[in-house]
mmCIF file of C-alpha atoms in Angstrom:
data_model
loop_
_atom_site.group_PDB
_atom_site.id
_atom_site.type_symbol
_atom_site.label_atom_id
_atom_site.label_comp_id
_atom_site.label_asym_id
_atom_site.label_seq_id
_atom_site.Cartn_x
_atom_site.Cartn_y
_atom_site.Cartn_z
ATOM 1 C CA GLY X 1 25.141 -26.683 71.859
ATOM 2 C CA ASN X 2 26.240 -25.038 68.891
ATOM 3 C CA SER X 3 29.136 -26.383 66.997
ATOM 4 C CA VAL X 4 30.835 -26.499 63.494
ATOM 5 C CA THR X 5 32.651 -29.293 61.914
ATOM 6 C CA GLN X 6 34.826 -28.770 58.915
ATOM 7 C CA MET X 7 36.910 -31.444 56.760
ATOM 8 C CA GLU X 8 40.403 -31.782 57.858
ATOM 9 C CA GLY X 9 43.264 -30.177 55.748
ATOM 10 C CA PRO X 10 45.510 -29.401 54.410
ATOM 11 C CA VAL X 11 43.726 -29.899 51.010
ATOM 12 C CA THR X 12 46.056 -29.491 48.105
ATOM 13 C CA LEU X 13 44.962 -28.872 44.742
ATOM 14 C CA SER X 14 46.385 -28.091 41.232
ATOM 15 C CA GLU X 15 45.203 -24.945 39.630
ATOM 16 C CA GLU X 16 41.808 -24.985 37.794
ATOM 17 C CA ALA X 17 40.826 -28.142 39.875
ATOM 18 C CA PHE X 18 37.259 -28.286 41.388
ATOM 19 C CA LEU X 19 37.160 -27.533 45.190
ATOM 20 C CA THR X 20 34.682 -28.810 47.824
ATOM 21 C CA ILE X 21 35.259 -27.864 51.577
ATOM 22 C CA ASN X 22 32.758 -29.806 53.771
ATOM 23 C CA CYS X 23 30.915 -28.088 56.549
ATOM 24 C CA THR X 24 28.271 -29.397 59.036
ATOM 25 C CA TYR X 25 26.875 -27.669 61.841
ATOM 26 C CA THR X 26 24.860 -28.294 65.060
ATOM 27 C CA ALA X 27 22.655 -25.545 66.428
ATOM 28 C CA THR X 28 19.514 -24.687 68.121
ATOM 29 C CA GLY X 29 16.997 -22.922 65.791
ATOM 30 C CA TYR X 30 18.054 -21.779 62.337
ATOM 31 C CA PRO X 31 21.400 -19.936 62.278
ATOM 32 C CA SER X 32 22.731 -18.003 59.762
ATOM 33 C CA LEU X 33 25.973 -19.545 58.141
ATOM 34 C CA PHE X 34 29.185 -17.864 56.817
ATOM 35 C CA TRP X 35 32.558 -18.753 55.247
ATOM 36 C CA TYR X 36 35.526 -16.640 56.047
ATOM 37 C CA VAL X 37 38.861 -16.793 54.611
ATOM 38 C CA GLN X 38 42.196 -15.862 56.102
ATOM 39 C CA TYR X 39 45.100 -15.083 53.561
ATOM 40 C CA PRO X 40 48.476 -15.529 54.805
ATOM 41 C CA GLY X 41 49.486 -12.673 57.198
ATOM 42 C CA GLU X 42 45.879 -11.111 57.084
ATOM 43 C CA GLY X 43 42.808 -10.934 59.091
ATOM 44 C CA LEU X 44 39.782 -12.919 58.483
ATOM 45 C CA GLN X 45 37.529 -11.666 55.724
ATOM 46 C CA LEU X 46 33.937 -12.657 54.867
ATOM 47 C CA LEU X 47 33.763 -14.671 51.830
ATOM 48 C CA LEU X 48 29.904 -15.411 51.713
ATOM 49 C CA LYS X 49 26.915 -15.788 53.844
ATOM 50 C CA ALA X 50 23.366 -17.488 53.839
ATOM 51 C CA THR X 51 20.615 -16.720 56.192
ATOM 52 C CA LYS X 52 18.002 -19.219 55.628
ATOM 53 C CA ALA X 53 17.460 -22.656 54.427
ATOM 54 C CA ASP X 54 18.139 -23.182 50.543
ATOM 55 C CA ASP X 55 19.828 -19.741 50.158
ATOM 56 C CA LYS X 56 22.928 -19.904 48.244
ATOM 57 C CA GLY X 57 25.793 -17.414 48.916
ATOM 58 C CA SER X 58 28.300 -16.678 46.424
ATOM 59 C CA ASN X 59 31.307 -14.387 45.824
ATOM 60 C CA LYS X 60 34.679 -14.621 43.712
ATOM 61 C CA GLY X 61 33.600 -17.797 42.021
ATOM 62 C CA PHE X 62 32.969 -19.738 45.366
ATOM 63 C CA GLU X 63 29.372 -20.795 46.569
ATOM 64 C CA ALA X 64 27.720 -22.701 49.167
ATOM 65 C CA THR X 65 24.039 -23.692 49.980
ATOM 66 C CA TYR X 66 22.290 -23.728 53.126
ATOM 67 C CA ARG X 67 20.999 -27.238 53.486
ATOM 68 C CA LYS X 68 18.901 -27.656 56.571
ATOM 69 C CA GLU X 69 17.923 -31.337 56.081
ATOM 70 C CA THR X 70 21.511 -32.176 56.148
ATOM 71 C CA THR X 71 22.676 -29.374 58.444
ATOM 72 C CA SER X 72 25.584 -28.460 55.955
ATOM 73 C CA PHE X 73 27.103 -25.485 54.175
ATOM 74 C CA HIS X 74 29.726 -27.055 51.801
ATOM 75 C CA LEU X 75 32.016 -24.651 49.958
ATOM 76 C CA GLU X 76 32.582 -25.136 46.251
ATOM 77 C CA LYS X 77 34.605 -23.577 43.413
ATOM 78 C CA GLY X 78 34.472 -24.809 40.000
ATOM 79 C CA SER X 79 38.266 -23.718 39.118
ATOM 80 C CA VAL X 80 40.765 -22.702 41.838
ATOM 81 C CA GLN X 81 43.559 -20.352 41.355
ATOM 82 C CA VAL X 82 46.933 -20.206 43.149
ATOM 83 C CA SER X 83 45.557 -17.019 44.845
ATOM 84 C CA ASP X 84 42.854 -18.999 46.479
ATOM 85 C CA SER X 85 45.362 -20.532 48.779
ATOM 86 C CA ALA X 86 44.384 -19.587 52.216
ATOM 87 C CA VAL X 87 42.611 -21.056 55.542
ATOM 88 C CA TYR X 88 38.829 -21.148 55.141
ATOM 89 C CA PHE X 89 36.499 -21.025 58.133
ATOM 90 C CA CYS X 90 33.054 -22.095 58.378
ATOM 91 C CA ALA X 91 30.916 -20.289 60.878
ATOM 92 C CA LEU X 92 27.345 -20.005 62.441
ATOM 93 C CA TRP X 93 25.854 -16.767 63.929
ATOM 94 C CA ARG X 94 24.311 -17.210 67.360
ATOM 95 C CA SER X 95 21.426 -14.725 67.239
ATOM 96 C CA TYR X 96 20.572 -15.231 70.955
ATOM 97 C CA GLY X 97 24.152 -14.883 71.987
ATOM 98 C CA GLN X 98 25.052 -12.335 69.231
ATOM 99 C CA ASN X 99 28.506 -13.940 68.193
ATOM 100 C CA PHE X 100 30.030 -16.377 65.965
ATOM 101 C CA VAL X 101 31.018 -19.989 66.382
ATOM 102 C CA PHE X 102 33.719 -21.022 64.080
ATOM 103 C CA GLY X 103 34.981 -24.166 62.793
ATOM 104 C CA PRO X 104 38.517 -25.387 63.095
ATOM 105 C CA GLY X 105 39.396 -24.057 59.598
ATOM 106 C CA THR X 106 40.675 -25.953 56.569
ATOM 107 C CA ARG X 107 44.055 -24.897 54.843
ATOM 108 C CA LEU X 108 43.811 -24.914 50.946
ATOM 109 C CA SER X 109 47.032 -24.944 48.926
ATOM 110 C CA VAL X 110 46.851 -24.502 45.183
ATOM 111 C CA LEU X 111 49.562 -25.640 43.148
ATOM 112 C CA PRO X 112 50.423 -24.020 39.811
ATOM 113 C CA ASP M 1 37.991 3.068 55.795
ATOM 114 C CA THR M 2 41.237 2.008 57.233
ATOM 115 C CA GLY M 3 39.946 -1.094 58.661
ATOM 116 C CA VAL M 4 40.408 -2.714 62.068
ATOM 117 C CA SER M 5 43.776 -2.149 63.554
ATOM 118 C CA GLN M 6 45.387 -4.036 66.579
ATOM 119 C CA ASN M 7 48.630 -3.381 68.497
ATOM 120 C CA PRO M 8 50.965 -4.809 69.063
ATOM 121 C CA ARG M 9 51.207 -7.298 66.368
ATOM 122 C CA HIS M 10 53.443 -9.447 68.388
ATOM 123 C CA LYS M 11 53.982 -9.737 72.244
ATOM 124 C CA ILE M 12 56.336 -12.143 73.992
ATOM 125 C CA THR M 13 56.094 -12.016 77.743
ATOM 126 C CA LYS M 14 57.240 -14.090 80.688
ATOM 127 C CA ARG M 15 54.794 -16.180 82.804
ATOM 128 C CA GLY M 16 53.351 -14.031 85.623
ATOM 129 C CA GLN M 17 53.393 -10.697 83.671
ATOM 130 C CA ASN M 18 50.460 -8.590 82.829
ATOM 131 C CA VAL M 19 49.952 -7.662 79.122
ATOM 132 C CA THR M 20 47.650 -5.122 77.375
ATOM 133 C CA PHE M 21 46.361 -5.309 73.763
ATOM 134 C CA ARG M 22 44.712 -2.535 71.878
ATOM 135 C CA CYS M 23 41.962 -2.648 69.114
ATOM 136 C CA ASP M 24 40.921 0.117 67.175
ATOM 137 C CA PRO M 25 37.694 -0.731 65.240
ATOM 138 C CA ILE M 26 36.273 0.902 62.150
ATOM 139 C CA SER M 27 35.106 4.347 63.222
ATOM 140 C CA GLU M 28 31.456 4.214 62.885
ATOM 141 C CA HIS M 29 30.993 0.418 64.139
ATOM 142 C CA ASN M 30 28.940 0.268 67.366
ATOM 143 C CA ARG M 31 30.061 -3.310 68.133
ATOM 144 C CA LEU M 32 33.418 -4.737 69.038
ATOM 145 C CA TYR M 33 34.392 -8.310 69.571
ATOM 146 C CA TRP M 34 37.457 -10.078 71.092
ATOM 147 C CA TYR M 35 38.228 -13.710 69.933
ATOM 148 C CA ARG M 36 41.008 -16.061 70.652
ATOM 149 C CA GLN M 37 42.613 -18.367 68.118
ATOM 150 C CA THR M 38 45.088 -21.207 68.924
ATOM 151 C CA LEU M 39 47.153 -22.963 66.276
ATOM 152 C CA GLY M 40 44.995 -25.034 64.059
ATOM 153 C CA GLN M 41 41.758 -23.840 65.407
ATOM 154 C CA GLY M 42 39.096 -21.380 64.495
ATOM 155 C CA PRO M 43 38.618 -18.179 66.589
ATOM 156 C CA GLU M 44 36.790 -18.447 69.928
ATOM 157 C CA PHE M 45 34.596 -15.883 71.233
ATOM 158 C CA LEU M 46 35.663 -14.087 74.156
ATOM 159 C CA THR M 47 33.645 -10.823 74.738
ATOM 160 C CA TYR M 48 31.749 -8.221 72.958
ATOM 161 C CA PHE M 49 30.837 -4.543 73.448
ATOM 162 C CA GLN M 50 27.804 -2.569 72.076
ATOM 163 C CA ASN M 51 29.170 0.877 72.281
ATOM 164 C CA GLU M 52 30.789 1.079 75.873
ATOM 165 C CA ALA M 53 28.793 -1.642 77.382
ATOM 166 C CA GLN M 54 30.242 -5.209 77.690
ATOM 167 C CA LEU M 55 27.180 -7.345 76.841
ATOM 168 C CA GLU M 56 28.489 -10.840 76.893
ATOM 169 C CA LYS M 57 31.454 -12.855 78.171
ATOM 170 C CA SER M 58 32.538 -16.358 77.310
ATOM 171 C CA ARG M 59 33.510 -18.783 79.839
ATOM 172 C CA LEU M 60 36.739 -18.763 78.365
ATOM 173 C CA LEU M 61 37.276 -15.180 79.801
ATOM 174 C CA SER M 62 38.677 -16.202 83.331
ATOM 175 C CA ASP M 63 38.890 -13.612 85.911
ATOM 176 C CA ARG M 64 42.606 -12.852 84.812
ATOM 177 C CA PHE M 65 41.139 -11.312 81.662
ATOM 178 C CA SER M 66 39.679 -7.985 81.501
ATOM 179 C CA ALA M 67 38.238 -5.933 78.571
ATOM 180 C CA GLU M 68 37.148 -2.226 78.247
ATOM 181 C CA ARG M 69 35.965 -0.094 75.896
ATOM 182 C CA PRO M 70 35.634 3.113 77.717
ATOM 183 C CA LYS M 71 34.280 5.582 75.218
ATOM 184 C CA GLY M 72 32.737 3.243 72.683
ATOM 185 C CA SER M 73 35.553 3.673 70.446
ATOM 186 C CA PHE M 74 38.950 1.551 70.924
ATOM 187 C CA SER M 75 39.118 -1.375 73.204
ATOM 188 C CA THR M 76 41.760 -2.853 75.433
ATOM 189 C CA LEU M 77 42.165 -6.592 76.580
ATOM 190 C CA GLU M 78 44.387 -7.144 79.527
ATOM 191 C CA ILE M 79 45.658 -10.432 80.854
ATOM 192 C CA GLN M 80 47.050 -10.558 84.261
ATOM 193 C CA ARG M 81 49.436 -13.085 85.729
ATOM 194 C CA THR M 82 49.855 -14.601 82.179
ATOM 195 C CA GLU M 83 50.131 -18.293 81.703
ATOM 196 C CA GLN M 84 51.750 -20.373 79.109
ATOM 197 C CA GLY M 85 48.264 -21.443 77.981
ATOM 198 C CA ASP M 86 47.549 -17.874 77.270
ATOM 199 C CA SER M 87 49.630 -18.005 74.179
ATOM 200 C CA ALA M 88 47.536 -17.526 71.154
ATOM 201 C CA MET M 89 46.339 -15.088 68.650
ATOM 202 C CA TYR M 90 43.929 -12.540 69.914
ATOM 203 C CA LEU M 91 41.607 -11.138 67.221
ATOM 204 C CA CYS M 92 39.537 -8.120 67.297
ATOM 205 C CA ALA M 93 36.480 -7.463 65.096
ATOM 206 C CA SER M 94 33.891 -4.758 64.665
ATOM 207 C CA SER M 95 30.442 -4.433 63.132
ATOM 208 C CA LEU M 96 27.784 -2.012 62.728
ATOM 209 C CA SER M 97 24.829 -3.694 64.192
ATOM 210 C CA ARG M 98 21.245 -2.425 63.565
ATOM 211 C CA GLY M 99 19.389 -5.309 65.314
ATOM 212 C CA PRO M 100 19.648 -9.048 66.512
ATOM 213 C CA HIS M 101 20.304 -10.536 63.201
ATOM 214 C CA GLU M 102 23.569 -11.454 61.517
ATOM 215 C CA GLU M 103 25.990 -8.870 60.783
ATOM 216 C CA THR M 104 29.240 -8.666 59.009
ATOM 217 C CA GLN M 105 32.277 -8.553 61.135
ATOM 218 C CA TYR M 106 35.481 -6.988 60.109
ATOM 219 C CA PHE M 107 38.470 -8.608 61.455
ATOM 220 C CA GLY M 108 41.974 -7.133 62.540
ATOM 221 C CA PRO M 109 45.256 -8.700 61.944
ATOM 222 C CA GLY M 110 45.541 -10.088 65.492
ATOM 223 C CA THR M 111 48.060 -9.762 68.183
ATOM 224 C CA ARG M 112 50.127 -13.101 68.550
ATOM 225 C CA LEU M 113 51.015 -13.570 72.190
ATOM 226 C CA LEU M 114 53.637 -15.977 73.238
ATOM 227 C CA VAL M 115 54.089 -16.509 77.167
ATOM 228 C CA LEU M 116 57.504 -18.001 78.116
#
């Protein structure tokens, strides 16, 4: 079946630190991969996506590269800010079922 | 673009009661999704509509759950004879789908249900 695994949180960093949140997936075929972010009190928002192997998604300083050989889509940012504090969800798109499979989420707290 | 809205934002009910949630998608979006999210977990797919047709239902959607999208615009999710295990955040999302490939879903803020 399809599943997404993320590193457990919470992750606590100081401002300007480097961020990595690991994400690996199990899927049939070659799904599209996404990162969604949920800020406190708000709905999930698309952060970035990649639709095929070796694609790199990027947005707001965040990046993730679709690695088929390791079935991974790790999220990175070179210098985090306090405003990046949120919960980050990795997800894959089931094209034959037409819906998302989400990971459990990783809470990030960035301290000033 | 007013975004996806959900009402109510919070609902407290007693076990055995029926509850109904409403979702208003972005106006031109043809797809509408319902998800359930429990504490510390990611959203789990429940069902989705393309216009007014309900095209897929998850095994999570027991026969106590029913969803409608009567005119292809807003949708309602009803839970009958609520149980404590139904306590969760219920999320709605909408998208404009032009084919079978991935699409950007826009999520509402959710309705948090607590069953006592």
